[in-house]
Amino acid sequence: MLIRHSILRKLASLVLVTFSFHAKADDDIAAINSPCAEMRYLEEIGAIYEGQMQTLLSTATALNSELRQLTLAAARHAGTPKQDPYLLLMVLAKRRKAEADAKIKANSPRVLRLIKDIGRRRGAMEAQLTKNGKQQATYTSAANDPNTAAMATSFNTKCKITATLADDQVAPCAVEAEAAQKLKAAAQKVKTTGQLQLAAGSNLQKTVLSVSVQVKGNGGATQGVTGNQACGDNGTPDNGQGIAAPTLTSPPYAKIAVQVKNQGTCKAPSGDEAKQHLETKSLIYSVCDIQESDLTSPSTLADTTVDQVAADTDVQVAAMQIAGTDPSKSNQQQKTDIVKRLIGVNDGTIGEKIFKELKKLDKSLKISDSSTGITIDETAGETNFGKALAIFVSQSRKATETLGCKERQTADDDKKPDSADKTEENKEGDNKTNTNTTGSNSFVINKAPLLLAVLFLKLSL
């Protein structure tokens, strides 16, 4: 069977793209080639989860502000149809805020532990930058050393040189922009690959000690070293050897790929392992644990569309109760329509349709004698919220009591006979009906403000 040239070209292109992708991935990992690069790589890993936590905190703050605005708007319009959209949105805002708060509470310790372990690893890497071959060495002059045992019987003249090593200042880690992008990409791959790239612990624990030996004559410089001593004397006065002060060096940087999970689970280090300076088990566990966590942020109501609100089950249940509709007798479309009817809008976002209105100045809205008006958005702040809520609930109660007085007056007027010849039986019947109605209204009038206050406080906390 012949294969068309066009198909071959497509296959070749696919192979090239795949090869290019893997080559780029290898380049990202290859960029981790020094202590400085590893530190930047780990910082990028921490930045991923710090950023997610910061977004979560910002979202929780925004949802709290939205909930306060809705609470005040509902209190201001209590007892009127204008209250309905705010009550419905309070249901959704309250749930999302609780979701964000729960994630913050659960994941804050995880993020803090990760940052702590990254900082600890950074300290170990910084120590590598100065410890071997980078110290300032100060040597004393050769001095008589009568206390050291002779390495050979003919070594009767002994001297010693003392070297003092002082750590130099750590040179700033300079990571080029291109390398920084690769390290950032490598950090983002940790979750998908399940591997963490770290310097081999065996290399970090090693120090190479070099001793320079020079001989005169047949000093036998090739003789083996026992302990920290080497003897090259062959017993003749014409031969001998000189030993230079040692130098310290580190093995070249070498990384290994460490599996984040241990047999499919995150393994916590033991108490002793967590205390070891170069031990990586605590860091590996912190990375594994944070990857298993959910740091996604819920949407704010301002960014939520009306259609999304109308499709929410909890909002639909609340809408059914407000509308006095039996949910079992309504299909999904009817429930959605009722929510939209109560909210008063059919499309767009809640930010555009609802919160934009709450940012408008209302001169009739005052929370102090000197106030010339304020917005609901401004009253939702920490300073004004409690005072504004108390004022709005009080105003709602006064308005309801005024309405109650009018209704009682109407009921009393209804008790008066329409004509002089009205029968006692009719009067009695009228009175009974009016008394029951008045009693029912009395409960609503006297209890509604209290119920509203309790509802607002419960939803806004």
Coordinates of C-alpha atoms in Angstrom, one line a residue:
M1 CA 0.0 0.0 0.0
L2 CA 1.4 3.4 -1.0
I3 CA 1.4 6.2 1.4
R4 CA 0.8 9.7 0.1
H5 CA 3.5 12.3 0.3
S6 CA 1.2 14.6 2.2
I7 CA 0.7 12.0 4.9
L8 CA 4.4 11.4 5.1
R9 CA 5.0 15.2 5.5
K10 CA 2.5 15.4 8.4
L11 CA 4.1 12.4 10.1
A12 CA 7.5 14.0 9.7
S13 CA 6.2 17.2 11.2
L14 CA 4.7 15.4 14.1
V15 CA 8.0 13.6 14.8
L16 CA 9.8 17.0 14.7
V17 CA 7.3 18.6 17.0
T18 CA 7.5 15.7 19.5
F19 CA 11.3 15.7 19.3
S20 CA 11.4 19.5 19.8
F21 CA 9.1 19.2 22.9
H22 CA 11.3 16.6 24.5
A23 CA 14.4 18.5 23.7
K24 CA 13.0 21.6 25.3
A25 CA 12.0 19.6 28.4
D26 CA 15.5 18.2 28.6
D27 CA 16.9 21.8 28.3
D28 CA 14.7 22.9 31.2
I29 CA 16.0 20.1 33.4
A30 CA 19.6 20.6 32.2
A31 CA 19.4 24.2 33.3
I32 CA 19.6 22.9 36.9
N33 CA 23.4 22.7 36.8
S34 CA 24.7 24.5 39.9
P35 CA 23.8 25.4 43.5
C36 CA 22.6 28.8 42.3
A37 CA 20.4 27.2 39.6
E38 CA 18.9 24.7 42.1
M39 CA 18.1 27.5 44.5
R40 CA 16.3 29.4 41.8
Y41 CA 14.5 26.2 40.7
L42 CA 13.2 25.6 44.3
E43 CA 12.2 29.2 44.6
E44 CA 10.1 28.8 41.5
I45 CA 8.4 25.8 43.0
G46 CA 7.6 27.7 46.1
A47 CA 6.3 30.7 44.0
I48 CA 3.7 28.4 42.3
Y49 CA 2.0 27.6 45.6
E50 CA 2.6 31.0 47.2
G51 CA 0.9 32.5 44.2
Q52 CA -2.1 30.1 44.5
M53 CA -2.4 30.9 48.2
Q54 CA -2.3 34.6 47.6
T55 CA -5.0 34.3 44.9
L56 CA -7.1 32.3 47.4
L57 CA -6.6 34.9 50.1
S58 CA -7.6 37.7 47.7
T59 CA -10.6 35.9 46.5
A60 CA -11.8 35.2 50.1
T61 CA -11.4 39.0 50.9
A62 CA -13.4 39.9 47.7
L63 CA -16.1 37.4 48.6
N64 CA -16.3 38.8 52.1
S65 CA -16.7 42.3 50.7
E66 CA -19.4 41.1 48.3
L67 CA -21.3 39.3 51.1
R68 CA -21.2 42.5 53.2
Q69 CA -22.5 44.6 50.4
L70 CA -25.3 42.1 49.7
T71 CA -26.2 42.0 53.4
L72 CA -26.5 45.7 53.6
A73 CA -28.5 46.0 50.4
A74 CA -30.9 43.3 51.5
A75 CA -31.3 45.0 54.9
R76 CA -31.9 48.4 53.3
H77 CA -34.7 46.9 51.1
A78 CA -36.1 44.5 53.7
G79 CA -39.7 43.7 53.2
T80 CA -39.8 44.8 49.5
P81 CA -39.3 42.9 46.3
K82 CA -35.9 44.7 45.9
Q83 CA -34.6 42.5 48.7
D84 CA -35.0 39.2 46.8
P85 CA -31.9 39.4 44.4
Y86 CA -29.6 40.3 47.3
L87 CA -30.9 37.4 49.5
L88 CA -30.4 34.9 46.6
L89 CA -26.9 36.1 45.9
M90 CA -26.0 36.0 49.7
V91 CA -26.6 32.2 49.5
L92 CA -24.0 31.8 46.8
A93 CA -21.5 34.3 48.3
K94 CA -21.7 32.7 51.8
R95 CA -21.0 29.2 50.3
R96 CA -18.1 30.3 48.2
K97 CA -16.6 32.3 51.1
A98 CA -16.8 29.3 53.3
E99 CA -15.2 27.2 50.6
A100 CA -12.3 29.6 50.3
D101 CA -11.9 29.9 54.1
A102 CA -11.7 26.2 54.5
K103 CA -9.0 25.9 51.8
I104 CA -7.0 28.6 53.4
K105 CA -7.2 27.0 56.9
A106 CA -6.3 23.6 55.5
N107 CA -3.4 24.6 53.2
S108 CA -1.7 27.5 55.0
P109 CA 0.4 25.1 57.2
R110 CA 1.4 23.2 54.1
V111 CA 2.5 26.3 52.2
L112 CA 4.5 27.6 55.2
R113 CA 6.2 24.2 55.7
L114 CA 7.2 24.1 52.0
I115 CA 8.7 27.6 52.2
K116 CA 10.5 26.7 55.4
D117 CA 12.0 23.6 53.8
I118 CA 13.0 25.4 50.6
G119 CA 14.7 28.1 52.8
R120 CA 16.5 25.3 54.7
R121 CA 17.7 23.7 51.4
R122 CA 18.8 27.2 50.2
G123 CA 21.0 27.5 53.3
A124 CA 22.7 24.1 52.4
M125 CA 23.3 25.3 48.9
E126 CA 24.7 28.6 49.9
A127 CA 27.2 26.7 52.2
Q128 CA 28.4 24.9 49.1
L129 CA 29.3 28.1 47.4
T130 CA 31.9 29.0 50.0
K131 CA 33.0 26.0 51.9
N132 CA 35.5 24.3 49.6
G133 CA 38.2 26.2 47.7
K134 CA 36.4 29.5 48.2
Q135 CA 37.8 30.3 51.7
Q136 CA 40.4 32.9 52.4
A137 CA 43.4 31.0 53.7
T138 CA 46.0 32.4 56.1
Y139 CA 49.2 30.4 56.8
T140 CA 51.7 30.7 59.6
S141 CA 55.4 30.4 59.0
A142 CA 57.0 27.1 59.6
A143 CA 57.8 26.6 63.3
N144 CA 59.5 23.9 65.3
D145 CA 57.1 21.1 66.2
P146 CA 58.6 19.0 69.0
N147 CA 55.3 17.4 70.1
T148 CA 54.4 15.5 66.9
A149 CA 55.7 12.0 66.7
A150 CA 58.4 11.4 64.1
M151 CA 57.2 9.7 60.9
A152 CA 60.5 7.9 60.6
T153 CA 63.4 7.4 63.0
S154 CA 65.7 9.6 61.0
F155 CA 63.2 12.6 61.0
N156 CA 64.6 14.4 63.9
T157 CA 63.8 17.9 62.7
K158 CA 60.1 18.5 62.7
C159 CA 58.1 21.6 61.9
K160 CA 54.5 22.6 61.4
I161 CA 52.5 25.1 59.4
T162 CA 49.1 26.2 60.5
A163 CA 46.4 27.2 57.9
T164 CA 43.4 29.2 59.0
L165 CA 40.4 29.1 56.6
A166 CA 37.8 31.9 56.8
D167 CA 34.6 31.9 54.8
D168 CA 34.5 34.6 52.2
Q169 CA 31.4 36.6 51.3
V170 CA 28.9 34.7 49.2
A171 CA 28.9 36.0 45.7
P172 CA 25.3 36.8 44.5
C173 CA 23.8 34.1 42.3
A174 CA 23.4 35.5 38.8
V175 CA 20.9 33.6 36.7
E176 CA 20.6 34.7 33.1
A177 CA 17.1 35.5 31.8
E178 CA 17.0 32.6 29.4
A179 CA 18.2 30.2 32.2
A180 CA 15.6 31.7 34.6
Q181 CA 12.8 30.9 32.1
K182 CA 14.0 27.3 31.8
L183 CA 14.2 26.9 35.6
K184 CA 10.7 28.2 35.9
A185 CA 9.5 25.7 33.3
A186 CA 11.3 22.9 35.1
A187 CA 9.5 23.9 38.3
Q188 CA 6.2 23.7 36.6
K189 CA 6.9 20.2 35.4
V190 CA 7.5 18.7 38.9
K191 CA 3.8 17.9 39.4
T192 CA 3.4 16.2 36.0
T193 CA 6.7 14.3 36.1
G194 CA 6.5 13.4 39.7
Q195 CA 10.2 14.1 40.1
L196 CA 12.2 16.6 42.0
Q197 CA 15.7 17.6 40.7
L198 CA 18.2 17.9 43.6
A199 CA 21.9 17.8 44.1
A200 CA 23.1 14.4 45.0
G201 CA 23.5 14.2 48.8
S202 CA 26.7 12.2 48.5
N203 CA 28.4 15.0 46.6
L204 CA 27.3 17.7 49.1
Q205 CA 28.8 15.6 51.9
K206 CA 32.2 15.2 50.3
T207 CA 35.2 17.4 50.6
V208 CA 38.3 16.6 48.5
L209 CA 41.6 17.2 50.4
S210 CA 44.7 17.7 48.1
V211 CA 48.2 17.5 49.5
S212 CA 51.2 18.5 47.4
V213 CA 54.3 16.4 48.0
Q214 CA 57.8 17.1 46.6
V215 CA 60.9 14.9 47.1
K216 CA 64.6 15.2 47.0
G217 CA 66.6 12.2 45.8
N218 CA 64.8 8.9 46.5
G219 CA 62.3 10.0 49.0
G220 CA 59.8 7.3 48.1
A221 CA 56.9 9.7 47.5
T222 CA 54.9 6.8 46.2
Q223 CA 54.6 5.0 49.5
G224 CA 51.1 4.5 50.8
V225 CA 49.4 6.9 53.2
T226 CA 48.5 5.5 56.6
G227 CA 45.9 7.6 58.4
N228 CA 46.9 11.2 57.5
Q229 CA 50.7 10.5 57.4
A230 CA 53.0 9.5 54.6
C231 CA 56.6 8.6 55.0
G232 CA 59.0 8.9 52.1
D233 CA 62.4 8.6 53.8
N234 CA 64.8 5.8 52.8
G235 CA 67.2 6.4 55.6
T236 CA 69.9 8.4 53.8
P237 CA 70.9 11.9 54.6
D238 CA 70.6 13.0 51.0
N239 CA 67.0 12.3 50.6
G240 CA 63.8 13.9 51.9
Q241 CA 60.4 15.4 51.0
G242 CA 58.4 18.5 51.4
I243 CA 54.7 18.6 51.9
A244 CA 52.6 21.7 51.0
A245 CA 49.6 22.9 52.9
P246 CA 46.4 21.0 51.8
T247 CA 43.7 22.6 49.6
L248 CA 40.0 21.8 49.9
T249 CA 37.7 21.3 46.9
S250 CA 34.2 20.1 46.2
P251 CA 33.1 17.5 43.7
P252 CA 31.4 19.1 40.6
Y253 CA 27.6 19.8 41.0
A254 CA 25.6 16.7 40.1
K255 CA 21.8 16.4 40.4
I256 CA 19.6 13.3 40.6
A257 CA 15.9 12.9 39.9
V258 CA 14.1 12.1 43.2
Q259 CA 10.6 10.6 43.2
V260 CA 8.2 12.9 45.0
K261 CA 5.9 10.0 46.0
N262 CA 7.0 6.9 47.8
Q263 CA 5.1 3.9 46.5
G264 CA 2.2 6.2 45.4
T265 CA 1.9 8.1 48.7
C266 CA 3.5 11.1 50.4
K267 CA 5.9 9.8 53.1
A268 CA 6.6 12.1 56.1
P269 CA 10.1 12.1 57.4
S270 CA 10.9 10.9 60.9
G271 CA 11.9 13.4 63.6
D272 CA 15.6 12.7 63.2
E273 CA 15.5 12.9 59.4
A274 CA 13.8 16.3 59.5
K275 CA 16.6 17.7 61.6
Q276 CA 19.5 16.7 59.3
H277 CA 21.0 19.7 57.5
L278 CA 21.4 18.0 54.1
E279 CA 18.5 15.6 54.4
T280 CA 15.9 16.1 51.6
K281 CA 13.1 13.9 52.9
S282 CA 11.3 16.8 54.6
L283 CA 11.5 18.9 51.4
I284 CA 10.3 16.1 49.3
Y285 CA 7.4 15.4 51.6
S286 CA 6.4 19.1 51.6
V287 CA 6.4 19.2 47.8
C288 CA 4.3 16.0 47.6
D289 CA 1.9 17.1 50.3
I290 CA 1.2 20.5 48.7
Q291 CA 0.7 18.9 45.3
E292 CA -2.1 16.7 46.8
S293 CA -3.9 19.8 48.1
D294 CA -6.6 21.8 46.4
L295 CA -5.6 25.5 46.2
T296 CA -8.0 26.5 43.4
S297 CA -10.0 29.6 44.1
P298 CA -13.8 29.9 43.7
S299 CA -15.0 32.7 41.5
T300 CA -16.1 35.9 43.0
L301 CA -19.8 36.8 42.4
A302 CA -18.7 39.8 40.3
D303 CA -17.1 37.5 37.8
T304 CA -20.1 35.1 37.8
T305 CA -22.7 35.2 35.1
V306 CA -26.4 35.4 35.7
D307 CA -26.8 32.1 33.9
Q308 CA -24.3 30.5 36.3
V309 CA -26.2 31.9 39.3
A310 CA -29.5 30.7 37.9
A311 CA -28.1 27.2 37.4
D312 CA -26.9 26.9 41.0
T313 CA -28.9 24.3 43.0
D314 CA -28.7 26.1 46.4
V315 CA -29.9 29.4 44.8
Q316 CA -32.7 27.6 43.1
V317 CA -33.9 26.1 46.4
A318 CA -33.9 29.6 48.0
A319 CA -35.7 31.1 45.0
M320 CA -38.4 28.4 45.2
Q321 CA -39.0 29.3 48.9
I322 CA -39.1 33.0 48.2
A323 CA -41.5 32.5 45.3
G324 CA -43.7 30.0 47.3
T325 CA -43.2 27.4 44.5
D326 CA -43.1 23.6 45.0
P327 CA -39.7 22.5 43.6
S328 CA -41.1 19.0 42.9
K329 CA -43.5 20.6 40.4
S330 CA -41.0 22.7 38.6
N331 CA -38.5 21.5 35.9
Q332 CA -35.0 22.8 35.5
Q333 CA -36.0 25.6 33.1
Q334 CA -38.7 26.8 35.3
K335 CA -36.4 26.9 38.3
T336 CA -33.8 28.9 36.2
D337 CA -36.5 31.3 35.1
I338 CA -37.7 31.9 38.6
V339 CA -34.2 32.8 39.8
K340 CA -33.7 35.2 36.9
R341 CA -37.1 36.8 37.6
L342 CA -36.2 37.4 41.2
I343 CA -32.8 38.7 40.4
G344 CA -34.3 41.0 37.8
V345 CA -31.8 40.4 35.0
N346 CA -31.3 37.7 32.4
D347 CA -27.7 38.0 31.1
G348 CA -24.3 39.5 31.8
T349 CA -22.3 39.2 35.0
I350 CA -23.3 39.9 38.6
G351 CA -20.6 42.6 38.7
E352 CA -22.2 44.4 35.8
K353 CA -25.8 44.0 36.8
I354 CA -25.7 44.1 40.6
F355 CA -22.5 45.4 42.2
K356 CA -22.1 48.2 39.7
E357 CA -25.3 49.7 41.1
L358 CA -24.1 49.3 44.7
K359 CA -21.1 51.6 43.9
K360 CA -23.3 54.5 43.0
L361 CA -23.6 57.4 45.4
D362 CA -27.0 57.5 47.2
K363 CA -27.6 60.9 48.9
S364 CA -30.5 59.5 50.9
L365 CA -28.2 56.8 52.4
K366 CA -26.6 58.2 55.5
I367 CA -24.8 56.6 58.4
S368 CA -24.0 59.8 60.3
D369 CA -25.6 63.2 60.8
S370 CA -22.9 64.9 58.8
S371 CA -22.9 62.4 55.9
T372 CA -23.9 63.8 52.5
G373 CA -24.6 60.3 51.2
I374 CA -22.6 57.1 50.7
T375 CA -22.5 54.0 48.6
I376 CA -23.3 50.5 49.7
D377 CA -19.9 49.5 48.6
E378 CA -18.3 52.0 51.0
T379 CA -20.6 51.0 53.9
A380 CA -19.4 47.4 53.6
G381 CA -16.0 48.3 55.0
E382 CA -14.9 47.2 58.4
T383 CA -15.4 50.6 59.9
N384 CA -19.0 51.2 58.6
F385 CA -20.5 47.7 58.3
G386 CA -21.8 47.1 61.8
K387 CA -23.2 50.7 62.1
A388 CA -24.8 50.6 58.7
L389 CA -26.4 47.2 59.3
A390 CA -28.0 48.4 62.6
I391 CA -29.3 51.6 60.9
F392 CA -30.8 49.7 58.0
V393 CA -32.5 47.1 60.1
S394 CA -33.8 49.8 62.4
Q395 CA -35.2 51.7 59.4
S396 CA -36.8 48.5 58.1
R397 CA -38.5 48.0 61.4
K398 CA -39.8 51.5 61.6
A399 CA -41.2 51.2 58.0
T400 CA -42.8 47.9 58.9
E401 CA -44.4 49.3 62.1
T402 CA -45.7 52.3 60.1
L403 CA -47.3 49.9 57.6
G404 CA -48.7 47.9 60.5
C405 CA -50.4 51.0 62.0
K406 CA -52.0 51.7 58.7
E407 CA -53.2 48.1 58.4
R408 CA -54.7 48.2 62.0
Q409 CA -56.4 51.5 61.2
T410 CA -57.9 50.0 58.1
A411 CA -59.0 47.0 60.1
D412 CA -60.7 49.2 62.7
D413 CA -62.4 51.1 59.9
D414 CA -63.7 47.9 58.4
K415 CA -65.3 47.1 61.8
K416 CA -67.6 50.1 61.5
P417 CA -71.1 49.2 60.1
D418 CA -71.7 50.2 56.5
S419 CA -75.4 51.1 57.4
A420 CA -77.6 51.5 60.4
D421 CA -79.7 48.5 59.5
K422 CA -76.7 46.1 59.4
T423 CA -77.5 43.0 61.4
E424 CA -75.7 42.0 64.5
E425 CA -74.9 38.7 62.9
N426 CA -73.1 40.3 60.0
K427 CA -71.2 42.6 62.4
E428 CA -70.0 39.7 64.4
G429 CA -68.9 37.8 61.3
D430 CA -67.0 40.9 60.0
N431 CA -65.3 41.4 63.4
K432 CA -64.1 37.8 63.5
T433 CA -62.6 38.0 60.1
N434 CA -60.9 41.3 60.7
T435 CA -59.5 40.2 64.0
N436 CA -57.8 37.1 62.5
T437 CA -56.3 39.2 59.8
T438 CA -55.0 41.7 62.2
G439 CA -53.5 39.1 64.4
S440 CA -51.7 37.5 61.5
N441 CA -50.4 40.9 60.3
S442 CA -49.4 41.7 63.9
F443 CA -47.0 38.7 63.9
V444 CA -45.4 39.8 60.7
I445 CA -45.1 43.4 61.8
N446 CA -43.6 42.7 65.2
K447 CA -41.4 39.7 64.3
A448 CA -40.2 40.5 60.7
P449 CA -37.4 42.9 61.7
L450 CA -36.0 40.5 64.3
L451 CA -36.0 37.6 61.8
L452 CA -34.4 39.8 59.2
A453 CA -31.6 40.9 61.6
V454 CA -30.9 37.3 62.6
L455 CA -30.8 36.2 58.9
F456 CA -28.5 39.0 57.9
L457 CA -26.1 38.4 60.7
K458 CA -26.0 34.7 60.1
L459 CA -25.4 35.0 56.4
S460 CA -22.8 37.7 56.8
L461 CA -20.6 36.0 59.4

